[in-house]
Tab-separated table of C-alpha atoms and ligand atoms in Angstrom:
chain	number	residue	atom	x	y	z
A	1	MET	CA	-7.772	31.307	-16.821
A	2	SER	CA	-4.467	32.925	-15.880
A	3	SER	CA	-1.623	31.657	-18.068
A	4	ASP	CA	0.625	31.776	-14.966
A	5	THR	CA	-1.067	28.599	-13.724
A	6	LEU	CA	-0.777	26.638	-16.981
A	7	GLY	CA	1.754	23.909	-17.671
A	8	PHE	CA	4.200	24.523	-20.530
A	9	ALA	CA	2.460	22.295	-23.077
A	10	THR	CA	-0.890	23.957	-22.367
A	11	ALA	CA	0.544	27.467	-22.465
A	12	GLN	CA	2.314	26.898	-25.794
A	13	ILE	CA	-1.115	26.280	-27.330
A	14	HIS	CA	-3.414	28.628	-25.415
A	15	ALA	CA	-1.358	31.550	-24.069
A	16	GLY	CA	-1.733	34.840	-25.911
A	17	GLN	CA	-4.982	33.903	-27.645
A	18	ASP	CA	-7.670	36.544	-27.673
A	19	ARG	CA	-10.850	34.558	-28.364
A	20	GLY	CA	-12.900	37.653	-29.062
A	21	ALA	CA	-10.507	38.996	-31.694
A	22	ALA	CA	-10.371	35.597	-33.426
A	23	HIS	CA	-14.088	35.651	-34.419
A	24	GLY	CA	-14.588	32.030	-33.389
A	25	THR	CA	-11.523	30.530	-35.039
A	26	ARG	CA	-9.131	28.767	-32.654
A	27	VAL	CA	-6.163	29.619	-34.869
A	28	ILE	CA	-4.656	33.093	-34.564
A	29	PRO	CA	-5.794	34.925	-37.729
A	30	ILE	CA	-3.296	36.516	-40.100
A	31	HIS	CA	-3.832	40.269	-40.145
A	32	LEU	CA	-2.248	41.091	-43.497
A	33	ALA	CA	-2.460	44.836	-43.082
A	34	SER	CA	0.011	47.689	-43.265
A	35	GLY	CA	-2.075	49.957	-41.079
A	36	PHE	CA	-5.272	50.220	-39.048
A	37	ALA	CA	-7.984	52.878	-39.386
A	38	PHE	CA	-8.662	55.097	-36.378
A	39	ASP	CA	-12.236	55.249	-35.060
A	40	ASP	CA	-12.064	59.000	-34.573
A	41	PHE	CA	-9.792	62.027	-34.311
A	42	ASP	CA	-9.048	61.584	-30.604
A	43	GLN	CA	-8.174	57.932	-30.990
A	44	ALA	CA	-5.512	58.807	-33.588
A	45	ARG	CA	-4.016	61.356	-31.220
A	46	ASP	CA	-4.071	58.886	-28.298
A	47	ARG	CA	-2.479	56.104	-30.318
A	48	PHE	CA	0.405	58.380	-31.282
A	49	SER	CA	0.857	59.682	-27.751
A	50	GLY	CA	0.783	56.141	-26.365
A	51	ASP	CA	-2.268	56.740	-24.168
A	52	ASP	CA	-4.169	54.188	-26.268
A	53	VAL	CA	-2.235	50.970	-26.905
A	54	GLY	CA	-4.283	49.846	-29.946
A	55	PHE	CA	-2.772	49.296	-33.392
A	56	SER	CA	-1.912	52.052	-35.847
A	57	TYR	CA	0.754	50.785	-38.252
A	58	THR	CA	2.289	47.294	-38.546
A	59	ARG	CA	5.839	48.568	-38.065
A	60	MET	CA	4.833	49.422	-34.475
A	61	GLY	CA	2.560	46.436	-33.867
A	62	ASN	CA	0.153	44.033	-35.538
A	63	PRO	CA	-2.575	41.823	-34.011
A	64	THR	CA	-1.039	38.576	-35.339
A	65	ALA	CA	2.437	39.490	-34.109
A	66	SER	CA	0.975	40.754	-30.860
A	67	ALA	CA	-0.714	37.406	-30.070
A	68	VAL	CA	2.602	35.627	-30.637
A	69	GLU	CA	4.395	38.215	-28.476
A	70	ARG	CA	2.019	37.475	-25.599
A	71	LYS	CA	2.575	33.741	-26.018
A	72	LEU	CA	6.373	34.107	-26.029
A	73	ALA	CA	6.332	36.409	-22.994
A	74	THR	CA	4.341	33.753	-21.118
A	75	LEU	CA	6.569	30.871	-22.198
A	76	GLU	CA	9.766	32.711	-21.209
A	77	GLY	CA	8.264	33.988	-17.952
A	78	GLY	CA	8.730	37.602	-19.092
A	79	ARG	CA	6.621	40.713	-18.812
A	80	GLU	CA	6.419	41.669	-22.469
A	81	ALA	CA	7.855	40.644	-25.850
A	82	LEU	CA	8.645	42.246	-29.187
A	83	LEU	CA	8.664	40.254	-32.401
A	84	VAL	CA	10.898	41.287	-35.312
A	85	GLY	CA	11.964	39.917	-38.690
A	86	SER	CA	14.974	37.753	-37.702
A	87	GLY	CA	17.188	36.707	-34.829
A	88	GLN	CA	19.838	39.180	-35.922
A	89	ALA	CA	17.242	41.961	-35.856
A	90	ALA	CA	16.178	40.905	-32.346
A	91	LEU	CA	19.743	41.043	-31.063
A	92	THR	CA	20.420	44.396	-32.750
A	93	VAL	CA	17.249	45.947	-31.374
A	94	ALA	CA	17.729	44.508	-27.867
A	95	MET	CA	21.310	45.781	-27.623
A	96	LEU	CA	20.696	49.194	-29.203
A	97	GLY	CA	18.007	49.756	-26.598
A	98	LEU	CA	20.770	49.653	-23.980
A	99	LEU	CA	23.869	50.897	-25.811
A	100	ARG	CA	24.734	54.253	-27.345
A	101	ALA	CA	27.909	55.743	-28.846
A	102	GLY	CA	30.649	55.789	-26.221
A	103	ASP	CA	29.216	52.810	-24.326
A	104	HIS	CA	30.893	49.469	-23.750
A	105	PHE	CA	29.609	45.952	-23.133
A	106	VAL	CA	30.943	42.533	-22.236
A	107	SER	CA	30.023	39.487	-24.309
A	108	ALA	CA	30.829	35.802	-24.256
A	109	ARG	CA	33.316	35.043	-27.046
A	110	HIS	CA	31.641	31.725	-27.856
A	111	ILE	CA	28.505	32.914	-29.619
A	112	TYR	CA	26.924	32.687	-33.067
A	113	GLU	CA	29.486	34.099	-35.479
A	114	GLY	CA	26.953	36.515	-37.012
A	115	SER	CA	26.399	38.024	-33.561
A	116	ARG	CA	30.143	38.331	-32.958
A	117	GLY	CA	30.560	40.071	-36.320
A	118	LEU	CA	27.704	42.434	-35.462
A	119	PHE	CA	29.384	43.332	-32.163
A	120	ARG	CA	32.946	43.599	-33.486
A	121	GLU	CA	32.329	45.373	-36.766
A	122	ASN	CA	28.889	47.005	-36.968
A	123	PHE	CA	28.677	48.164	-33.358
A	124	ALA	CA	32.285	49.418	-33.467
A	125	GLY	CA	31.163	51.609	-36.378
A	126	PHE	CA	28.491	53.083	-34.092
A	127	GLY	CA	31.134	53.916	-31.449
A	128	ILE	CA	30.166	51.011	-29.170
A	129	GLN	CA	33.027	48.932	-27.758
A	130	VAL	CA	32.924	45.250	-26.799
A	131	ASP	CA	35.216	42.962	-24.788
A	132	PHE	CA	34.886	39.196	-25.082
A	133	VAL	CA	35.045	36.667	-22.245
A	134	ASP	CA	36.542	33.231	-22.941
A	135	ASP	CA	35.714	31.309	-19.811
A	136	ILE	CA	32.037	32.224	-19.679
A	137	ASP	CA	31.297	30.596	-16.339
A	138	ASP	CA	34.094	32.366	-14.460
A	139	PRO	CA	32.395	35.329	-12.718
A	140	ASP	CA	35.779	37.033	-12.198
A	141	ALA	CA	36.486	36.957	-15.922
A	142	TRP	CA	33.323	39.038	-16.510
A	143	HIS	CA	33.969	41.272	-13.520
A	144	ARG	CA	37.505	42.126	-14.693
A	145	LEU	CA	36.189	43.558	-17.965
A	146	VAL	CA	33.674	45.969	-16.402
A	147	ARG	CA	34.393	49.671	-16.993
A	148	PRO	CA	32.471	52.815	-15.988
A	149	GLU	CA	30.961	52.887	-19.522
A	150	THR	CA	29.810	49.223	-19.406
A	151	ARG	CA	26.070	48.931	-20.018
A	152	VAL	CA	25.287	45.263	-20.814
A	153	PHE	CA	26.469	41.667	-20.396
A	154	PHE	CA	25.590	39.303	-23.246
A	155	ALA	CA	25.872	35.525	-23.714
A	156	GLU	CA	24.078	32.552	-25.219
A	157	SER	CA	22.468	30.093	-22.796
A	158	ILE	CA	23.926	27.181	-24.798
A	159	ALA	CA	26.730	28.473	-27.002
A	160	ASN	CA	26.923	28.078	-30.764
A	161	PRO	CA	28.677	25.879	-31.858
A	162	ARG	CA	30.534	24.156	-28.996
A	163	ASN	CA	27.860	23.801	-26.332
A	164	GLN	CA	29.318	25.711	-23.391
A	165	VAL	CA	26.434	26.272	-20.970
A	166	LEU	CA	26.050	29.654	-19.283
A	167	ASP	CA	25.707	29.675	-15.507
A	168	VAL	CA	22.985	32.325	-15.690
A	169	PRO	CA	22.547	32.962	-11.926
A	170	ALA	CA	26.309	33.387	-11.393
A	171	ILE	CA	26.814	35.788	-14.315
A	172	ALA	CA	23.555	37.695	-13.677
A	173	ALA	CA	24.855	38.397	-10.155
A	174	VAL	CA	28.055	39.949	-11.552
A	175	ALA	CA	26.064	42.003	-14.074
A	176	HIS	CA	23.744	43.334	-11.382
A	177	GLU	CA	26.647	44.171	-9.110
A	178	ALA	CA	27.977	46.274	-12.008
A	179	GLY	CA	24.521	47.882	-12.369
A	180	VAL	CA	23.856	46.467	-15.846
A	181	PRO	CA	21.348	43.971	-17.290
A	182	LEU	CA	22.224	40.486	-18.560
A	183	VAL	CA	20.878	39.752	-22.059
A	184	VAL	CA	20.748	36.046	-22.991
A	185	ASP	CA	20.264	34.508	-26.435
A	186	ASN	CA	18.106	31.474	-25.627
A	187	THR	CA	17.814	30.157	-29.201
A	188	PHE	CA	19.557	26.796	-28.643
A	189	ALA	CA	17.797	26.024	-25.345
A	190	THR	CA	14.257	27.310	-25.998
A	191	PRO	CA	12.069	28.167	-22.988
A	192	TYR	CA	11.057	24.516	-22.749
A	193	LEU	CA	14.556	23.514	-21.613
A	194	HIS	CA	15.635	26.690	-19.843
A	195	ARG	CA	14.098	30.032	-18.852
A	196	PRO	CA	16.975	32.477	-18.257
A	197	LEU	CA	14.682	35.162	-16.790
A	198	GLU	CA	13.771	32.821	-13.928
A	199	TRP	CA	17.483	32.400	-13.177
A	200	GLY	CA	18.218	36.123	-13.002
A	201	ALA	CA	18.716	37.273	-16.614
A	202	ASP	CA	16.909	40.500	-17.555
A	203	VAL	CA	16.264	40.194	-21.282
A	204	VAL	CA	16.037	37.151	-23.566
A	205	VAL	CA	16.500	37.199	-27.332
A	206	HIS	CA	15.651	34.475	-29.829
A	207	SER	CA	16.153	33.555	-33.386
A	208	THR	CA	12.604	32.221	-33.743
A	209	SER	CA	13.676	30.936	-37.163
A	210	LYS	CA	15.048	27.882	-35.341
A	211	PHE	CA	13.389	25.605	-32.738
A	212	LEU	CA	10.493	27.933	-31.942
A	213	SER	CA	9.297	27.639	-35.549
A	214	GLY	CA	10.775	24.191	-36.169
A	215	HIS	CA	9.563	24.015	-39.774
A	216	GLY	CA	12.383	26.071	-41.255
A	217	ALA	CA	9.920	28.021	-43.384
A	218	ALA	CA	10.203	31.568	-42.009
A	219	LEU	CA	12.725	33.825	-40.274
A	220	GLY	CA	11.815	35.695	-37.119
A	221	GLY	CA	13.273	37.063	-33.916
A	222	ALA	CA	12.032	38.014	-30.469
A	223	VAL	CA	13.090	40.150	-27.516
A	224	ILE	CA	11.490	39.269	-24.186
A	225	ASP	CA	11.867	41.626	-21.236
A	226	ALA	CA	11.473	40.449	-17.647
A	227	GLY	CA	10.519	44.001	-16.679
A	228	THR	CA	12.470	43.568	-13.452
A	229	PHE	CA	15.740	45.428	-14.084
A	230	ASP	CA	15.422	48.734	-12.266
A	231	PHE	CA	16.560	51.387	-14.758
A	232	SER	CA	15.239	54.127	-12.461
A	233	THR	CA	18.145	53.777	-9.980
A	234	ASP	CA	20.502	55.503	-12.443
A	235	PRO	CA	18.501	57.794	-14.775
A	236	GLU	CA	21.713	59.469	-15.989
A	237	ARG	CA	22.995	56.139	-17.276
A	238	TRP	CA	19.706	55.189	-18.978
A	239	GLN	CA	18.702	58.599	-20.347
A	240	GLN	CA	16.977	57.082	-23.377
A	241	LEU	CA	14.409	55.217	-21.226
A	242	ASP	CA	11.369	57.122	-19.969
A	243	HIS	CA	10.945	55.312	-16.680
A	244	ALA	CA	8.858	58.081	-15.122
A	245	ARG	CA	6.210	57.617	-17.817
A	246	HIS	CA	6.358	53.904	-18.637
A	247	GLY	CA	7.581	52.323	-15.382
A	248	ASN	CA	8.787	48.746	-15.922
A	249	ARG	CA	7.622	48.899	-19.555
A	250	ALA	CA	10.180	51.637	-20.344
A	251	TYR	CA	12.747	49.381	-22.058
A	252	LEU	CA	10.271	47.388	-24.171
A	253	THR	CA	8.395	50.568	-25.146
A	254	TYR	CA	11.655	52.203	-26.187
A	255	ILE	CA	12.836	49.300	-28.339
A	256	ARG	CA	9.393	48.900	-29.928
A	257	ASN	CA	8.820	52.535	-30.800
A	258	THR	CA	12.214	54.149	-31.077
A	259	ILE	CA	14.586	51.332	-32.104
A	260	ALA	CA	12.533	48.738	-34.060
A	261	GLY	CA	9.945	51.362	-35.020
A	262	ARG	CA	12.636	53.512	-36.643
A	263	LEU	CA	15.115	50.923	-37.961
A	264	GLY	CA	12.146	48.967	-39.323
A	265	PRO	CA	12.980	45.212	-39.075
A	266	THR	CA	9.281	44.350	-38.882
A	267	ILE	CA	8.150	40.730	-38.988
A	268	ALA	CA	5.622	40.013	-41.738
A	269	PRO	CA	2.235	38.992	-40.225
A	270	PHE	CA	2.351	35.801	-42.282
A	271	ASN	CA	5.722	34.860	-40.757
A	272	ALA	CA	4.380	35.617	-37.278
A	273	PHE	CA	1.515	33.219	-38.047
A	274	LEU	CA	3.937	30.492	-39.185
A	275	LEU	CA	5.926	30.989	-35.997
A	276	GLN	CA	2.790	30.605	-33.919
A	277	GLN	CA	2.000	27.318	-35.708
A	278	GLY	CA	5.447	26.047	-34.740
A	279	ILE	CA	5.330	27.125	-31.103
A	280	GLU	CA	2.190	25.050	-30.477
A	281	THR	CA	4.263	21.830	-30.706
A	282	LEU	CA	7.514	23.136	-29.211
A	283	SER	CA	7.707	20.930	-26.094
A	284	LEU	CA	7.024	17.720	-28.044
A	285	ARG	CA	9.651	18.518	-30.626
A	286	VAL	CA	12.318	19.660	-28.166
A	287	GLU	CA	11.858	16.533	-26.031
A	288	ARG	CA	12.437	14.398	-29.101
A	289	HIS	CA	15.295	16.612	-30.379
A	290	SER	CA	17.026	16.274	-26.997
A	291	SER	CA	16.622	12.516	-26.617
A	292	ASN	CA	17.759	11.936	-30.216
A	293	ALA	CA	20.749	14.261	-29.739
A	294	SER	CA	21.737	12.588	-26.510
A	295	ALA	CA	21.694	9.159	-28.198
A	296	VAL	CA	23.664	10.429	-31.213
A	297	ALA	CA	26.256	12.215	-29.040
A	298	CYS	CA	26.812	9.087	-26.894
A	299	TRP	CA	27.155	6.983	-30.013
A	300	LEU	CA	29.527	9.426	-31.738
A	301	GLU	CA	31.778	9.584	-28.692
A	302	LYS	CA	32.422	5.840	-29.006
A	303	GLN	CA	33.342	5.859	-32.702
A	304	PRO	CA	37.062	5.510	-33.531
A	305	GLU	CA	36.834	8.099	-36.345
A	306	VAL	CA	35.659	10.765	-33.870
A	307	ALA	CA	38.258	12.795	-31.970
A	308	SER	CA	35.855	14.722	-29.714
A	309	VAL	CA	32.196	15.503	-29.081
A	310	ASP	CA	31.095	18.820	-27.553
A	311	TYR	CA	27.675	18.097	-26.094
A	312	ALA	CA	26.603	19.395	-22.688
A	313	GLY	CA	24.590	16.223	-22.059
A	314	LEU	CA	27.701	14.014	-21.991
A	315	ALA	CA	29.364	13.109	-18.695
A	316	SER	CA	32.686	14.180	-20.242
A	317	SER	CA	31.502	17.742	-20.984
A	318	PRO	CA	33.045	20.553	-18.898
A	319	SER	CA	29.549	22.115	-18.882
A	320	ARG	CA	27.902	18.993	-17.449
A	321	ALA	CA	27.566	20.248	-13.862
A	322	VAL	CA	25.958	23.566	-14.916
A	323	ALA	CA	23.697	21.761	-17.400
A	324	GLU	CA	22.562	19.283	-14.762
A	325	ARG	CA	21.602	22.134	-12.424
A	326	LEU	CA	19.879	24.383	-14.986
A	327	TYR	CA	18.576	21.907	-17.616
A	328	PRO	CA	16.525	19.150	-15.981
A	329	ARG	CA	14.538	18.457	-19.176
A	330	GLY	CA	17.369	17.880	-21.654
A	331	ASN	CA	20.294	19.569	-23.350
A	332	GLY	CA	19.068	20.562	-26.778
A	333	SER	CA	20.221	19.158	-30.074
A	334	VAL	CA	22.803	21.422	-31.695
A	335	PHE	CA	26.400	20.508	-30.978
A	336	ALA	CA	29.825	19.984	-32.500
A	337	PHE	CA	31.970	16.935	-33.039
A	338	THR	CA	35.412	16.589	-34.561
A	339	VAL	CA	36.606	13.844	-36.876
A	340	HIS	CA	40.177	12.635	-37.295
A	341	GLY	CA	41.613	13.622	-40.653
A	342	GLY	CA	40.794	17.339	-40.697
A	343	GLU	CA	38.957	19.146	-43.478
A	344	ARG	CA	39.209	16.334	-46.044
A	345	ALA	CA	37.640	13.835	-43.676
A	346	ALA	CA	34.916	16.337	-42.675
A	347	ALA	CA	34.159	17.003	-46.353
A	348	ALA	CA	34.011	13.270	-47.165
A	349	LEU	CA	31.596	12.723	-44.279
A	350	ILE	CA	29.264	15.515	-45.355
A	351	GLU	CA	29.284	14.423	-48.994
A	352	ARG	CA	28.347	10.856	-48.029
A	353	LEU	CA	25.331	11.695	-45.855
A	354	GLU	CA	21.896	11.023	-47.279
A	355	LEU	CA	19.465	12.082	-44.546
A	356	PHE	CA	21.258	15.057	-43.036
A	357	SER	CA	20.795	18.288	-44.988
A	358	HIS	CA	23.978	20.253	-45.567
A	359	MET	CA	22.983	23.805	-44.631
A	360	SER	CA	23.639	26.681	-42.239
A	361	HIS	CA	20.239	26.478	-40.557
A	362	LEU	CA	19.564	24.749	-37.208
A	363	GLY	CA	16.728	23.774	-34.858
A	364	ASP	CA	14.719	22.296	-37.733
A	365	VAL	CA	12.668	19.071	-37.555
A	366	ARG	CA	15.142	17.760	-40.151
A	367	SER	CA	18.713	16.897	-39.141
A	368	LEU	CA	21.290	19.341	-40.501
A	369	ILE	CA	25.074	19.522	-40.733
A	370	LEU	CA	27.628	22.272	-41.409
A	371	HIS	CA	31.410	22.589	-41.580
A	372	PRO	CA	32.018	25.854	-39.671
A	373	ALA	CA	35.712	26.315	-40.625
A	374	THR	CA	34.864	26.722	-44.328
A	375	THR	CA	31.468	28.422	-43.950
A	376	SER	CA	30.286	30.424	-40.908
A	377	HIS	CA	33.861	30.940	-39.615
A	378	ALA	CA	35.658	31.092	-42.984
A	379	ARG	CA	36.319	34.846	-42.766
A	380	LEU	CA	38.310	34.476	-39.554
A	381	SER	CA	42.059	34.000	-39.375
A	382	GLU	CA	43.455	30.603	-38.426
A	383	VAL	CA	44.409	32.004	-35.004
A	384	GLU	CA	40.869	33.290	-34.382
A	385	ARG	CA	39.382	29.932	-35.399
A	386	GLN	CA	41.737	28.190	-32.984
A	387	GLN	CA	40.677	30.581	-30.204
A	388	LEU	CA	37.074	29.552	-30.822
A	389	GLY	CA	37.946	25.867	-31.060
A	390	VAL	CA	36.800	25.726	-34.686
A	391	THR	CA	39.216	23.170	-36.142
A	392	PRO	CA	39.352	21.786	-39.722
A	393	GLY	CA	37.783	18.492	-38.625
A	394	MET	CA	34.930	20.050	-36.651
A	395	LEU	CA	31.319	19.646	-37.759
A	396	ARG	CA	28.204	21.229	-36.297
A	397	ILE	CA	25.080	19.125	-36.302
A	398	SER	CA	21.511	19.944	-35.494
A	399	ILE	CA	19.698	16.723	-34.667
A	400	GLY	CA	16.116	16.578	-35.888
A	401	ILE	CA	13.132	14.534	-34.773
A	402	GLU	CA	13.542	11.631	-37.218
A	403	ASP	CA	14.007	8.020	-36.026
A	404	VAL	CA	17.352	8.030	-34.267
A	405	ALA	CA	18.408	4.671	-35.727
A	406	ASP	CA	18.169	6.171	-39.214
A	407	LEU	CA	20.306	9.149	-38.174
A	408	ILE	CA	22.971	6.893	-36.685
A	409	ARG	CA	22.982	4.754	-39.833
A	410	ASP	CA	23.490	7.882	-41.923
A	411	LEU	CA	26.328	9.120	-39.699
A	412	ARG	CA	27.948	5.664	-39.881
A	413	ARG	CA	28.012	6.003	-43.674
A	414	GLY	CA	29.618	9.427	-43.266
A	415	LEU	CA	32.218	8.218	-40.778
A	416	ASP	CA	33.132	5.300	-43.073
A	417	ALA	CA	33.790	7.824	-45.827
A	418	ALA	CA	35.774	10.036	-43.431
A	419	ALA	CA	37.887	7.053	-42.350
A	420	THR	CA	38.875	6.288	-45.935
A	421	VAL	CA	40.242	9.802	-46.315
A	422	ALA	CA	41.740	9.931	-42.808
A	423	ASP	CA	43.625	6.682	-43.472
A	424	CYS	CA	45.460	8.501	-46.266
A	425	GLU	CA	46.486	11.356	-43.956
A	426	PRO	CA	50.160	11.190	-42.928
A	427	MET	CA	49.292	11.828	-39.265
A	428	ARG	CA	46.061	11.797	-37.299
A	429	GLN	CA	45.039	14.770	-35.184
A	430	PRO	CA	45.647	14.134	-31.483
A	431	ALA	CA	42.460	13.191	-29.581
A	432	ARG	CA	40.993	16.230	-27.848
A	433	ARG	CA	37.861	15.724	-25.855
A	434	HIS	CA	35.960	18.903	-25.057
A	435	ALA	CA	38.904	21.235	-24.787
A	436	ILE	CA	37.363	24.709	-24.748
A	437	ALA	CA	39.538	27.371	-26.342
A	438	ARG	CA	40.488	29.927	-23.743
A	439	GLY	CA	41.928	32.621	-25.964
B	501	LIG	C1	22.274	31.474	-31.434
B	501	LIG	C2	21.812	32.261	-32.621
B	501	LIG	N1	21.316	33.490	-32.437
B	501	LIG	C3	20.899	34.257	-33.478
B	501	LIG	C4	20.982	33.787	-34.778
B	501	LIG	C5	20.515	34.663	-35.908
B	501	LIG	O1	19.202	34.347	-36.223
B	501	LIG	P1	18.504	34.648	-37.644
B	501	LIG	O2	19.158	33.736	-38.622
B	501	LIG	O3	17.071	34.354	-37.399
B	501	LIG	O4	18.753	36.094	-37.953
B	501	LIG	C6	21.473	32.507	-35.013
B	501	LIG	C7	21.555	31.986	-36.401
B	501	LIG	O5	22.024	30.894	-36.643
B	501	LIG	C8	21.915	31.725	-33.909
B	501	LIG	O6	22.433	30.496	-34.083
């Protein structure tokens, strides 16, 4: 049966499975192997030349990882996928497949802080320049930053931490007009809620450590290529890609063999197996995550201790119109809210919670909470934090799949504690609903 005809819930279980290779088991086996013996002399030669696509060494490919790659490519509507050891590795590999010293790219400013640091500091060290866009859904803002050396546009489909939603078709059109691909980090949305490749993006990256796994037991990352961006129109610009030989597999082949294969961020076969176990229940979890998050966000917005809630599912969100058009199934479950009383109130809230885990992870079946200003964004200056809208009273939550009444009860406890501290503050912060920092 072709996986193109399967519904999402069926594909998340069956796509990518090779019944023959599984020796009767219906669970993808774990191939704990560094390398694979060649049948004969010619096969070794062919595997190295690429004429035979079988396995040779796990850094280049592994049967367990490969089954999960096929599944992810199907779920995202892509041509081919590459699995690596973490989300950061996926982003690094995806971008270094398109960028070389002297190149430039344009990125949304509102992205995971680790990705921003990678772009600003590590990539700058490689001679790659980046410009950041504040108003991510303004096509002109992207267009204005394009230079002759621009090679990529990058953004998150739902931005970490403040929930701006990318208008993928609008920004993909600007990227294509500039002759460059649009790479989208789809970690917060997952392919169940949104498939950027179907809306015009060219490459999707994931931290599979999050919703795709769901169990919070293993890191992983994925790059999924639509195989539709035509690199052959400007061979000078994309010298690293062998389009003549590999056709629309040129980009994925390059990042597998020459970028990931050399830098070496290989996913362990056991972690690929754990990821696969998570993906099989993705749609059920994400439905529940989204309905829980929607209920919590609505409830939070009505609480007097809360100054603002940044959730794309709320009518008051500036991203609501884009979300309604691109996200018919729900809006995910990671978002920010801000309490009156600043850092002391935020700290009191966190300390009082019993169910929420205080950690920097997200997309887990368990509900999680983090105070970005003193953790993920602590290295930034006050001005930079303000630009990103990361205020002292802001908290990021990742709503899990528990009973929502229990989560609301826990947050009530936290808000009561925050109110005690906030009452002692000389002045409350002014109410700000959904103001997105514009730089
Ligand atoms: C949107 C997003 N992308 C990428 C990453 C990095 O993923 P990993 O922790 O798997 O390296 C994160 C981590 O929180 C993230 O939130």
